[in-house]
């Protein structure tokens, strides 16, 4: 529920100006995820919300449940979807470090996301993504998405900035190296000056 797929679906149907855009709501098949007891109920709610949308909107909404039996196959599908996306949206109501955000940024995709939790540590607003201050402000999310869909140069600039942001230190291996260097510097004995 904290990913707020329902809110994203609502703003897509109601607030997005670009009536040619498609929305892919992507997540794991809830039967393949042991640590998400709410997953099936959330998907059921989304399905009900989808069913009452006007036909013209339903034709542009794609509910995608990815199989989890083969994790490599799942990763290939996620990769393909992210690389094909014009914009990636993480409209979370609460979030730690959003892996979806960094994955999309690594692929040079512009990301629109809630300014909260670990997401705001990943994105530099208007440079490597667009942060929306209030996760419940549907018109603000729609405006950010519309701006990227309407201005390909802006989307490319932010996508390139996103990739550079990840390359510059968001990857966990890079963070680990930085922590190691810090620890190493702290434990190095200081040279004793000659008397």
Tab-separated table of C-alpha atoms in Angstrom:
chain	number	residue	atom	x	y	z
A	1	UNK	CA	0.000	0.000	0.000
A	2	UNK	CA	2.882	2.350	0.712
A	3	UNK	CA	3.924	2.317	-2.970
A	4	UNK	CA	0.543	3.974	-3.679
A	5	UNK	CA	-0.092	2.335	-7.040
A	6	UNK	CA	-3.752	3.287	-6.583
A	7	UNK	CA	-2.830	6.947	-6.293
A	8	UNK	CA	-0.643	6.723	-9.392
A	9	UNK	CA	-3.463	5.070	-11.334
A	10	UNK	CA	-5.887	7.777	-10.171
A	11	UNK	CA	-3.645	10.683	-11.136
A	12	UNK	CA	-2.888	9.041	-14.487
A	13	UNK	CA	-6.588	8.790	-15.266
A	14	UNK	CA	-7.627	12.148	-13.835
A	15	UNK	CA	-4.725	14.620	-13.876
A	16	UNK	CA	-2.287	13.682	-16.667
A	17	UNK	CA	-2.671	15.983	-19.663
A	18	UNK	CA	-0.857	13.667	-22.104
A	19	UNK	CA	-3.713	11.474	-23.317
A	20	UNK	CA	-1.373	9.361	-25.474
A	21	UNK	CA	0.817	8.177	-22.591
A	22	UNK	CA	0.615	4.610	-21.330
A	23	UNK	CA	1.003	3.537	-17.723
A	24	UNK	CA	2.558	0.213	-16.791
A	25	UNK	CA	1.978	-0.604	-13.131
A	26	UNK	CA	4.606	-3.273	-12.572
A	27	UNK	CA	5.158	-5.477	-9.571
A	28	UNK	CA	5.945	-9.048	-8.633
A	29	UNK	CA	3.279	-11.731	-8.803
A	30	UNK	CA	2.082	-11.598	-5.206
A	31	UNK	CA	1.954	-15.388	-4.945
A	32	UNK	CA	5.730	-15.435	-5.463
A	33	UNK	CA	6.577	-13.002	-2.660
A	34	UNK	CA	6.582	-14.504	0.822
A	35	UNK	CA	7.318	-11.300	2.749
A	36	UNK	CA	4.390	-9.246	1.403
A	37	UNK	CA	1.164	-10.476	3.005
A	38	UNK	CA	-0.740	-7.426	1.670
A	39	UNK	CA	0.331	-7.981	-1.940
A	40	UNK	CA	-2.684	-9.967	-3.143
A	41	UNK	CA	-5.152	-7.565	-1.486
A	42	UNK	CA	-3.398	-4.522	-2.953
A	43	UNK	CA	-3.445	-6.078	-6.423
A	44	UNK	CA	-7.142	-6.903	-6.036
A	45	UNK	CA	-7.870	-3.273	-5.101
A	46	UNK	CA	-5.913	-2.025	-8.125
A	47	UNK	CA	-7.794	-4.429	-10.381
A	48	UNK	CA	-11.130	-3.101	-9.097
A	49	UNK	CA	-9.950	0.492	-9.608
A	50	UNK	CA	-8.827	-0.413	-13.140
A	51	UNK	CA	-12.149	-2.044	-14.031
A	52	UNK	CA	-14.149	1.146	-13.383
A	53	UNK	CA	-11.903	3.371	-15.491
A	54	UNK	CA	-13.302	4.696	-18.765
A	55	UNK	CA	-12.499	2.355	-21.663
A	56	UNK	CA	-10.195	4.907	-23.333
A	57	UNK	CA	-8.069	5.104	-20.175
A	58	UNK	CA	-8.090	1.317	-19.598
A	59	UNK	CA	-6.600	0.858	-23.066
A	60	UNK	CA	-3.577	2.873	-21.918
A	61	UNK	CA	-3.102	1.151	-18.544
A	62	UNK	CA	-1.165	-2.087	-18.270
A	63	UNK	CA	-1.179	-4.071	-15.021
A	64	UNK	CA	1.937	-6.227	-15.038
A	65	UNK	CA	2.545	-9.000	-12.489
A	66	UNK	CA	5.993	-10.418	-13.092
A	67	UNK	CA	6.644	-14.080	-12.262
A	68	UNK	CA	9.077	-14.720	-9.422
A	69	UNK	CA	9.882	-18.419	-10.036
A	70	UNK	CA	13.034	-17.587	-12.015
A	71	UNK	CA	14.759	-14.524	-10.539
A	72	UNK	CA	17.055	-14.089	-13.553
A	73	UNK	CA	14.057	-14.063	-15.875
A	74	UNK	CA	12.347	-11.563	-13.563
A	75	UNK	CA	15.420	-9.313	-13.618
A	76	UNK	CA	15.521	-9.390	-17.431
A	77	UNK	CA	11.866	-8.360	-17.603
A	78	UNK	CA	12.327	-5.530	-15.096
A	79	UNK	CA	15.387	-4.352	-17.024
A	80	UNK	CA	13.495	-4.372	-20.338
A	81	UNK	CA	10.537	-2.463	-18.892
A	82	UNK	CA	12.763	0.161	-17.265
A	83	UNK	CA	14.844	0.649	-20.412
A	84	UNK	CA	11.694	1.090	-22.506
A	85	UNK	CA	10.048	3.555	-20.107
A	86	UNK	CA	10.024	7.227	-21.009
A	87	UNK	CA	9.555	8.145	-17.332
A	88	UNK	CA	9.756	6.068	-14.160
A	89	UNK	CA	7.508	7.082	-11.263
A	90	UNK	CA	7.988	6.113	-7.610
A	91	UNK	CA	4.974	7.669	-5.880
A	92	UNK	CA	5.594	6.136	-2.478
A	93	UNK	CA	3.904	7.307	0.702
A	94	UNK	CA	6.903	5.989	2.685
A	95	UNK	CA	10.173	4.566	1.403
A	96	UNK	CA	13.643	3.661	2.498
A	97	UNK	CA	16.249	3.400	-0.232
A	98	UNK	CA	14.168	2.987	-3.399
A	99	UNK	CA	15.935	0.397	-5.528
A	100	UNK	CA	13.506	1.070	-8.383
A	101	UNK	CA	14.694	4.673	-8.350
A	102	UNK	CA	18.402	3.814	-8.627
A	103	UNK	CA	17.765	1.106	-11.219
A	104	UNK	CA	15.881	3.563	-13.416
A	105	UNK	CA	18.484	6.262	-12.884
A	106	UNK	CA	21.298	3.849	-13.811
A	107	UNK	CA	19.506	3.221	-17.105
A	108	UNK	CA	19.351	6.963	-17.832
A	109	UNK	CA	15.610	7.254	-17.336
A	110	UNK	CA	14.124	10.374	-15.784
A	111	UNK	CA	12.446	9.575	-12.469
A	112	UNK	CA	9.565	11.402	-10.798
A	113	UNK	CA	9.352	10.478	-7.129
A	114	UNK	CA	8.079	11.464	-3.719
A	115	UNK	CA	10.477	13.646	-1.717
A	116	UNK	CA	10.750	11.386	1.301
A	117	UNK	CA	12.877	8.754	2.979
A	118	UNK	CA	15.856	7.470	1.066
A	119	UNK	CA	14.485	8.647	-2.270
A	120	UNK	CA	15.426	12.250	-1.536
A	121	UNK	CA	18.994	11.078	-0.882
A	122	UNK	CA	19.146	9.482	-4.319
A	123	UNK	CA	17.805	12.311	-6.482
A	124	UNK	CA	19.016	15.869	-6.891
A	125	UNK	CA	15.803	17.692	-7.782
A	126	UNK	CA	15.652	18.957	-11.377
A	127	UNK	CA	19.124	17.545	-12.068
A	128	UNK	CA	18.860	13.783	-11.710
A	129	UNK	CA	15.091	13.465	-11.272
A	130	UNK	CA	12.049	15.393	-10.155
A	131	UNK	CA	10.987	15.246	-6.518
A	132	UNK	CA	7.414	16.028	-5.545
A	133	UNK	CA	7.193	17.487	-2.039
A	134	UNK	CA	3.798	16.011	-1.130
A	135	UNK	CA	3.234	12.380	-2.091
A	136	UNK	CA	-0.527	13.015	-2.073
A	137	UNK	CA	-0.360	15.979	-4.484
A	138	UNK	CA	-1.649	14.230	-7.609
A	139	UNK	CA	-1.656	17.352	-9.831
A	140	UNK	CA	2.016	18.005	-8.960
A	141	UNK	CA	2.964	14.442	-9.915
A	142	UNK	CA	0.981	14.716	-13.145
A	143	UNK	CA	2.602	18.062	-14.008
A	144	UNK	CA	6.093	16.621	-13.444
A	145	UNK	CA	5.324	13.589	-15.613
A	146	UNK	CA	3.719	15.752	-18.313
A	147	UNK	CA	6.745	18.078	-18.367
A	148	UNK	CA	9.089	15.166	-19.080
A	149	UNK	CA	6.808	13.622	-21.696
A	150	UNK	CA	6.374	16.966	-23.467
A	151	UNK	CA	10.032	18.045	-23.410
A	152	UNK	CA	12.331	15.295	-24.686
A	153	UNK	CA	15.420	17.484	-24.173
A	154	UNK	CA	14.521	17.966	-20.515
A	155	UNK	CA	13.864	14.238	-20.119
A	156	UNK	CA	17.208	13.401	-21.725
A	157	UNK	CA	19.093	15.952	-19.590
A	158	UNK	CA	17.552	14.625	-16.391
A	159	UNK	CA	18.056	11.023	-17.501
A	160	UNK	CA	21.735	11.694	-18.197
A	161	UNK	CA	22.046	13.471	-14.856
A	162	UNK	CA	20.405	10.493	-13.184
A	163	UNK	CA	22.929	8.059	-14.637
A	164	UNK	CA	25.816	10.280	-13.566
A	165	UNK	CA	24.339	10.580	-10.059
A	166	UNK	CA	24.304	6.799	-9.707
A	167	UNK	CA	27.792	6.445	-11.161
A	168	UNK	CA	29.105	9.048	-8.733
A	169	UNK	CA	28.265	7.126	-5.609
A	170	UNK	CA	24.787	5.668	-5.217
A	171	UNK	CA	25.769	2.101	-6.017
A	172	UNK	CA	26.211	0.079	-2.858
A	173	UNK	CA	29.679	-1.115	-3.877
A	174	UNK	CA	30.803	2.478	-4.256
A	175	UNK	CA	29.323	3.368	-0.866
A	176	UNK	CA	31.117	0.405	0.670
A	177	UNK	CA	34.427	1.545	-0.798
A	178	UNK	CA	33.884	5.052	0.586
A	179	UNK	CA	33.101	3.639	4.044
A	180	UNK	CA	36.186	1.421	3.878
A	181	UNK	CA	38.398	4.388	2.979
A	182	UNK	CA	36.929	6.417	5.834
A	183	UNK	CA	37.525	3.628	8.335
A	184	UNK	CA	41.020	3.094	6.996
A	185	UNK	CA	41.800	6.802	7.378
A	186	UNK	CA	40.453	6.816	10.924
A	187	UNK	CA	42.480	3.837	12.113
A	188	UNK	CA	45.756	4.840	10.534
A	189	UNK	CA	48.125	5.851	13.315
A	190	UNK	CA	49.327	9.387	12.976
A	191	UNK	CA	53.033	9.645	12.428
A	192	UNK	CA	54.957	10.685	15.530
A	193	UNK	CA	57.068	13.748	14.802
A	194	UNK	CA	60.808	13.495	15.409
A	195	UNK	CA	61.903	15.327	18.573
